mmCIF file of C-alpha atoms in Angstrom:
data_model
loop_
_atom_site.group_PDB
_atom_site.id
_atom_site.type_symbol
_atom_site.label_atom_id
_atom_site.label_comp_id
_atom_site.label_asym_id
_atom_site.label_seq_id
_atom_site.Cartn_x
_atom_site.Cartn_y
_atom_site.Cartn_z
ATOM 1 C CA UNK S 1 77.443 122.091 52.069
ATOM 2 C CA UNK S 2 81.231 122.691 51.394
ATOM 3 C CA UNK S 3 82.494 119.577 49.937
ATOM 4 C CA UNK S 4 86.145 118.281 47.840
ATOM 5 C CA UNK S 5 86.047 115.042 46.119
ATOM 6 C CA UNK S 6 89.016 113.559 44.709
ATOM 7 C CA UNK S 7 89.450 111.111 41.767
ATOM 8 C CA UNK S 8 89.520 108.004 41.352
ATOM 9 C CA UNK S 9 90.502 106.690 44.768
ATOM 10 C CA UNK S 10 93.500 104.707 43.507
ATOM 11 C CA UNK S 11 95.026 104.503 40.279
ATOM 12 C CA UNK S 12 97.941 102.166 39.267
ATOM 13 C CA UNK S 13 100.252 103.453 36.441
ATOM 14 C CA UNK S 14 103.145 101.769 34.240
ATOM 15 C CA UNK S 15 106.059 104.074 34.692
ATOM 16 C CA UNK S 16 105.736 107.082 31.644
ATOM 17 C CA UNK S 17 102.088 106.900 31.828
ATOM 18 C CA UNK S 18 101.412 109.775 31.800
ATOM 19 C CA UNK S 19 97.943 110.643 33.363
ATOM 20 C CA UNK S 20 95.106 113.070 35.759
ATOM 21 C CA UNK S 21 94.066 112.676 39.285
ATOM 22 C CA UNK S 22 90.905 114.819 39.698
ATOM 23 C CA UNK S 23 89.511 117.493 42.398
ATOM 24 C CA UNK S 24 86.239 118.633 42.424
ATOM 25 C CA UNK S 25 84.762 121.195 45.081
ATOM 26 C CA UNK S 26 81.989 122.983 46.079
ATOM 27 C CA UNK S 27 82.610 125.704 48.508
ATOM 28 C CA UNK S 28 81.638 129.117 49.729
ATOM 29 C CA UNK S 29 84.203 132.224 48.785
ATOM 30 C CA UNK S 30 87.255 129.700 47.404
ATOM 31 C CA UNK S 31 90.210 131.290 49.168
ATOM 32 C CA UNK S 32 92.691 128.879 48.347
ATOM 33 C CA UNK S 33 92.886 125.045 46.421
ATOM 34 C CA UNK S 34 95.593 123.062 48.034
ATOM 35 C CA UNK S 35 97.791 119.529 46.580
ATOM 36 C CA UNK S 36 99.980 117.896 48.683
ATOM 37 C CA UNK S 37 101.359 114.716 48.197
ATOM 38 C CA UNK S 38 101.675 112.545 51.293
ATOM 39 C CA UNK S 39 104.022 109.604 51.810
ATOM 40 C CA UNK S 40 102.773 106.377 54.338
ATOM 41 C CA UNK S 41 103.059 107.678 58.027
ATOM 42 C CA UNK S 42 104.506 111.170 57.139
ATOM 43 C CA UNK S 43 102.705 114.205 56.855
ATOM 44 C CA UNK S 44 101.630 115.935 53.845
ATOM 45 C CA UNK S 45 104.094 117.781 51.692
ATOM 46 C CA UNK S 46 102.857 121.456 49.661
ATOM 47 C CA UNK S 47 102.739 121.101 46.518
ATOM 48 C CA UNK S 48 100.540 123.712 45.318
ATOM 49 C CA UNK S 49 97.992 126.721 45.919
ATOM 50 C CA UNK S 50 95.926 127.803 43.015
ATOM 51 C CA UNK S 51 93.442 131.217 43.896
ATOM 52 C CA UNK S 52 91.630 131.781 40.839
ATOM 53 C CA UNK S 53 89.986 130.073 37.985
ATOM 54 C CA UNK S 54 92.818 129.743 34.862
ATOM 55 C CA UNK S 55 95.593 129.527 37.020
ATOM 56 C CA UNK S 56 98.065 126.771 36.801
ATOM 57 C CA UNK S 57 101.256 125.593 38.285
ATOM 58 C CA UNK S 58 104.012 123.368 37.644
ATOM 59 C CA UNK S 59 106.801 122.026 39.519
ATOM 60 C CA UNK S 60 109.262 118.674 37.572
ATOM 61 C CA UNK S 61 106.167 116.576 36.674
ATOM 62 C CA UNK S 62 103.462 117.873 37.911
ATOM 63 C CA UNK S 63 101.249 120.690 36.779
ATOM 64 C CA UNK S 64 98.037 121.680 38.510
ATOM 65 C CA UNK S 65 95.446 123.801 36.795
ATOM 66 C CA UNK S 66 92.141 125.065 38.405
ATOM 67 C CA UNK S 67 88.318 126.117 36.883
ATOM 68 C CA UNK S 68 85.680 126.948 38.731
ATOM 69 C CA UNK S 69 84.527 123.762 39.975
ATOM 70 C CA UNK S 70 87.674 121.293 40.165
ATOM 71 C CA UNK S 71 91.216 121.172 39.840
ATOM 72 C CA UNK S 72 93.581 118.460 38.236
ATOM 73 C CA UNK S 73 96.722 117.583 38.901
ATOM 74 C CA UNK S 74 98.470 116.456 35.864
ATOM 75 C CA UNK S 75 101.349 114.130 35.660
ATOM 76 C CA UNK S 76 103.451 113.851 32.761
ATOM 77 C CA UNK S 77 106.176 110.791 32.244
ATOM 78 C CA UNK S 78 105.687 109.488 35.373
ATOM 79 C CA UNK S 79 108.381 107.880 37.495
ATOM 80 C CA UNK S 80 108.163 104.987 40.423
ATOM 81 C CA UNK S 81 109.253 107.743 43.447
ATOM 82 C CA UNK S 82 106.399 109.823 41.923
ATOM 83 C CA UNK S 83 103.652 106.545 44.416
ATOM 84 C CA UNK S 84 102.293 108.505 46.987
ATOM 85 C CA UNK S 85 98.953 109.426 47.930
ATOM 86 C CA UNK S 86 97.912 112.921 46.577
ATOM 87 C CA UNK S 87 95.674 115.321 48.544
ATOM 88 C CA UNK S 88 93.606 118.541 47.432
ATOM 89 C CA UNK S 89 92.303 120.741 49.979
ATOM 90 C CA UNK S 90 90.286 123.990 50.064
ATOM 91 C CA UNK S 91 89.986 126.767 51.885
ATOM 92 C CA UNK S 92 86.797 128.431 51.883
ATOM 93 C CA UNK S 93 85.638 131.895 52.773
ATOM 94 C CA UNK S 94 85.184 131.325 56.799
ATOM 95 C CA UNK S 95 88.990 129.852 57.306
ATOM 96 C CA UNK S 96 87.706 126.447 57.037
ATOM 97 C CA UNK S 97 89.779 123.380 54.963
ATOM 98 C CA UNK S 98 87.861 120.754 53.826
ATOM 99 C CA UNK S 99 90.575 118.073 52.381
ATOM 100 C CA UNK S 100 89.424 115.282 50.008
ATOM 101 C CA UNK S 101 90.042 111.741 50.654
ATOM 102 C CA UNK S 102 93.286 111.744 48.290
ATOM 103 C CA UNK S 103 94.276 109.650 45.433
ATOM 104 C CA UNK S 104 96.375 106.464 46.303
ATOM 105 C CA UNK S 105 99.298 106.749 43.050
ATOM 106 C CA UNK S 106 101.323 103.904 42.421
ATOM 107 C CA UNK S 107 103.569 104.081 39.148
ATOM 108 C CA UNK S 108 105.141 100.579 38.185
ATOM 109 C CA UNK S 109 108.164 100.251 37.142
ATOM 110 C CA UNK R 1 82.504 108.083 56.420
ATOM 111 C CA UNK R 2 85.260 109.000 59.149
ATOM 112 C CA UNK R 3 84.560 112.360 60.376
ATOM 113 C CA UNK R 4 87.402 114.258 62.650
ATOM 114 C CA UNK R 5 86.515 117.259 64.472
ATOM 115 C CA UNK R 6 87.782 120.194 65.784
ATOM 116 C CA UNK R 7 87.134 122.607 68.781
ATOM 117 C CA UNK R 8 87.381 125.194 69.378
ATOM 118 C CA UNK R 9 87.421 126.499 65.620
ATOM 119 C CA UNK R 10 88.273 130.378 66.534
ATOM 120 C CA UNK R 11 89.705 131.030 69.908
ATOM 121 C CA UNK R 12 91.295 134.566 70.408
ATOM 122 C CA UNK R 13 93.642 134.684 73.660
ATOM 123 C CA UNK R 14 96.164 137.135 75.227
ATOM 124 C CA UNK R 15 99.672 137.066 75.010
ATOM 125 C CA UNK R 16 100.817 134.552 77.793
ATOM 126 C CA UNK R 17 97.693 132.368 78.574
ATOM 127 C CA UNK R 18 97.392 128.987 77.462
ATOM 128 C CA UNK R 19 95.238 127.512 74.591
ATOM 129 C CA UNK R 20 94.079 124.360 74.542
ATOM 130 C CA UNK R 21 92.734 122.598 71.100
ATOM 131 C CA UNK R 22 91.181 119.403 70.816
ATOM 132 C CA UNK R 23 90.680 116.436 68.054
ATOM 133 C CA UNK R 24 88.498 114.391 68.181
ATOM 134 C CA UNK R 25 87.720 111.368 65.777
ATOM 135 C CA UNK R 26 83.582 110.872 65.858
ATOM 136 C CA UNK R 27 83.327 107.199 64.202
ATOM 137 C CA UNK R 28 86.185 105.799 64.291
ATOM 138 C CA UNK R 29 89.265 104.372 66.630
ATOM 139 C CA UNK R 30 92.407 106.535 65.896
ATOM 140 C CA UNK R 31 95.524 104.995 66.415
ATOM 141 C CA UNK R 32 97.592 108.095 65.251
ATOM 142 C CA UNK R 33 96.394 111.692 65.887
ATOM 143 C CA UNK R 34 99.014 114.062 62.979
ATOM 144 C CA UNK R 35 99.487 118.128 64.631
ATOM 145 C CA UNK R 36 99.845 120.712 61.924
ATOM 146 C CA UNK R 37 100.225 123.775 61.416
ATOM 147 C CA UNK R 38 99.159 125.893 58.716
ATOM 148 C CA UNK R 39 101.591 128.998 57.378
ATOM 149 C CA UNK R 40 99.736 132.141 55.306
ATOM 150 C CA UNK R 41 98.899 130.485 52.197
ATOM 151 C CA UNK R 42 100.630 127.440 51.426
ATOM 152 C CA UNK R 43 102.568 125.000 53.349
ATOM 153 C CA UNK R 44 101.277 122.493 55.853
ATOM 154 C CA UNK R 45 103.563 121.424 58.407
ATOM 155 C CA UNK R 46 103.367 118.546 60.480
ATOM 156 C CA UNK R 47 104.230 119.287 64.396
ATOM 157 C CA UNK R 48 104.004 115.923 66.053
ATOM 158 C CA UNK R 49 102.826 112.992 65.791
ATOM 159 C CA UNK R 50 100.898 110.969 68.553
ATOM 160 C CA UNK R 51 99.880 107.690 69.159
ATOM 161 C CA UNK R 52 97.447 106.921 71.907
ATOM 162 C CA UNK R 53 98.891 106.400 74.981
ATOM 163 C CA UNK R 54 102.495 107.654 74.389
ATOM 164 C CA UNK R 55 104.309 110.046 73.939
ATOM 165 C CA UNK R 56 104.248 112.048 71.012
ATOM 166 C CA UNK R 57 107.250 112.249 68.437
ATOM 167 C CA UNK R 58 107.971 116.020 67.661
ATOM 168 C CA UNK R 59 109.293 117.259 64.333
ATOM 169 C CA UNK R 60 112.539 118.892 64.409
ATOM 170 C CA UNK R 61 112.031 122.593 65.536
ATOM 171 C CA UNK R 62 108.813 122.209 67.409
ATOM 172 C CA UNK R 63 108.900 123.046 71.271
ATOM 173 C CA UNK R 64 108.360 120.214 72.699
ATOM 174 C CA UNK R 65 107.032 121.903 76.328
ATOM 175 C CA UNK R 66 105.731 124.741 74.470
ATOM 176 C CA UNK R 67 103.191 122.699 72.106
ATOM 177 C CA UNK R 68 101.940 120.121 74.607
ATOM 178 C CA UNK R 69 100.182 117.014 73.198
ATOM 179 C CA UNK R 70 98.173 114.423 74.575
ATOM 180 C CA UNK R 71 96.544 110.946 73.110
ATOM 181 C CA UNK R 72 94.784 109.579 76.223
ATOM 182 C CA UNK R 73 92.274 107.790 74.216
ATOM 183 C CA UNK R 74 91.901 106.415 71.076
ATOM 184 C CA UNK R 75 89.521 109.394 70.102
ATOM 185 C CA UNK R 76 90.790 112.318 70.887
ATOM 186 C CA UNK R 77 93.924 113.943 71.117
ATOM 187 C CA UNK R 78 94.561 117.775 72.433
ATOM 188 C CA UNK R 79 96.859 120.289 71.390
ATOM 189 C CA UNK R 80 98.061 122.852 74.115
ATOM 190 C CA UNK R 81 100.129 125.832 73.037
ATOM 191 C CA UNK R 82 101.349 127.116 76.779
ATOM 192 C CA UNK R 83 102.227 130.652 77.001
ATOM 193 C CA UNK R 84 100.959 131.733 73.458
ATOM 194 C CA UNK R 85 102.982 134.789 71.879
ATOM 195 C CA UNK R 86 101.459 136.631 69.188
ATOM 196 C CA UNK R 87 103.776 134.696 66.471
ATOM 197 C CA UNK R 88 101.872 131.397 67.700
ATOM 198 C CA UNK R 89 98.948 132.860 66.029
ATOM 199 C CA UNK R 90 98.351 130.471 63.103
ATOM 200 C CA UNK R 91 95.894 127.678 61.758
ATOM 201 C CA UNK R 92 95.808 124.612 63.222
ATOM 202 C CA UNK R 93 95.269 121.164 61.814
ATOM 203 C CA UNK R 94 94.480 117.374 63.420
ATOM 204 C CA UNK R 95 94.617 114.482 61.170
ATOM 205 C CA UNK R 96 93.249 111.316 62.517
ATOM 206 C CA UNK R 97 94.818 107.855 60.814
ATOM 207 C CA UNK R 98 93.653 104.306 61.359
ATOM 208 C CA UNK R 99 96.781 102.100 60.329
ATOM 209 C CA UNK R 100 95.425 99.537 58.539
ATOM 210 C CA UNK R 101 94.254 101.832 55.857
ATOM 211 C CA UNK R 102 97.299 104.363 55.928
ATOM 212 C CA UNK R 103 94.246 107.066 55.179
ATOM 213 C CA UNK R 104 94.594 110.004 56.957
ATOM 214 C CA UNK R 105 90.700 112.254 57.486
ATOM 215 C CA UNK R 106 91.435 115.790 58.416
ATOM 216 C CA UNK R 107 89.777 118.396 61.380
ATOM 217 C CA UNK R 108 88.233 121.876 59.536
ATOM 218 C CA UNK R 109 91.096 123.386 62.149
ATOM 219 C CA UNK R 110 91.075 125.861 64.781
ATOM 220 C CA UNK R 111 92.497 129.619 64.048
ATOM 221 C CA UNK R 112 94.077 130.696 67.169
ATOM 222 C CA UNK R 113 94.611 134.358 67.408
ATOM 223 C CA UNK R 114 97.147 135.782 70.288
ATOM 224 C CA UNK R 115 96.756 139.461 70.990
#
């Protein structure tokens, strides 16, 4: 059964600790690993797509990296507008997304 | 836990008919039905936004009359694009939110095809 679990469910951070949320999937034919990060009552914002195993990505600071069976989202020297709720989604080989539950992220200042 | 589904999950249709998705939360009340839709490849972007038993709010952009949606009850909302055009063609996403939790549990989606 295609499955994404994300990890932990909620982490609290002091601002510049620097830390990993967690994505781990099973899934048939991986077409595509998705992170968004999603604000209260808005819809999620891209992020990321990782394809293959190895690949990573970064963007300010955040850097996702992908292996066979998870992904993690790093986050270096974070900041309090960094809170949010981070997603990971992925698409398998028949079109389908499967999105984890998220990770609830909330930096203190 | 919450389970949201979709249907149909494929639907292939010619240019000019009408398309009709649905959402449906399984086991659970959803006070908030999210519309997205999904570009080749990356980027997720949120339509509209419904709450049951008004209207829904559309992001700037979307066609209001061309992407109908409807939140009669609180389990399922549908999705109707009117007139499809091949450029509607696309991936299609519910999200189903209870708001005392802020958590959000996603459909698989429905690829809609217009020839």
């Amino acid at each position: 059964e295609d499955q994404v679990t994300q990890s932990p469910e909620a982490l609290r951070l002091q601002e510049g600790e620097s830390s990993s949320l967690n994505c781990s999937y099973t899934v048939s034919g991986l077409r595509g690993l998705f992170w968004y990060r999603q604000d209260p009552g808005k819809g999620p914002e891209f992020l990321f797509t990782l394809y293959s195993a190895g690949e990573e990505k970064e963007k300010e600071r955040l850097k996702a990296t992908l292996t066979k069976k998870e992904s993690f989202l790093h986050i270096t020297a974070p900041k309090p507008e960094d809170s949010a709720t981070y997603l990971c989604a992925v698409q398998a080989r028949d079109d389908k997304i499967i999105f984890g539950k998220g990770t609830r992220l909330h930096i203190l200042p | 836990g919450a389970v949201v589904s979709q249907h149909p999950s494929r639907v292939i249709c010619k240019s000019g008919t009408s398309v009709k998705i649905e959402c449906r939360s399984l086991d659970f009340q959803a006070t908030t039905m999210f519309w997205y839709r999904q570009f080749p490849k990356k980027s997720l972007m949120l339509m509209a936004t419904s709450n049951e038993g008004s209207k829904a709010t559309y992001e700037q952009g979307v066609e209001k009359d061309k992407f109908l949606i409807n939140h009669a009850s609180l389990t399922l909302s549908t999705l109707t694009v009117t007139s499809a055009h091949p450029e509607d063609s696309s991936f299609y996403i519910c999200s189903a939110g209870i708001v005392t939790t802020d958590t959000q549990y996603f459909g698989p989606g429905t690829r809609l095809t217009v020839l």
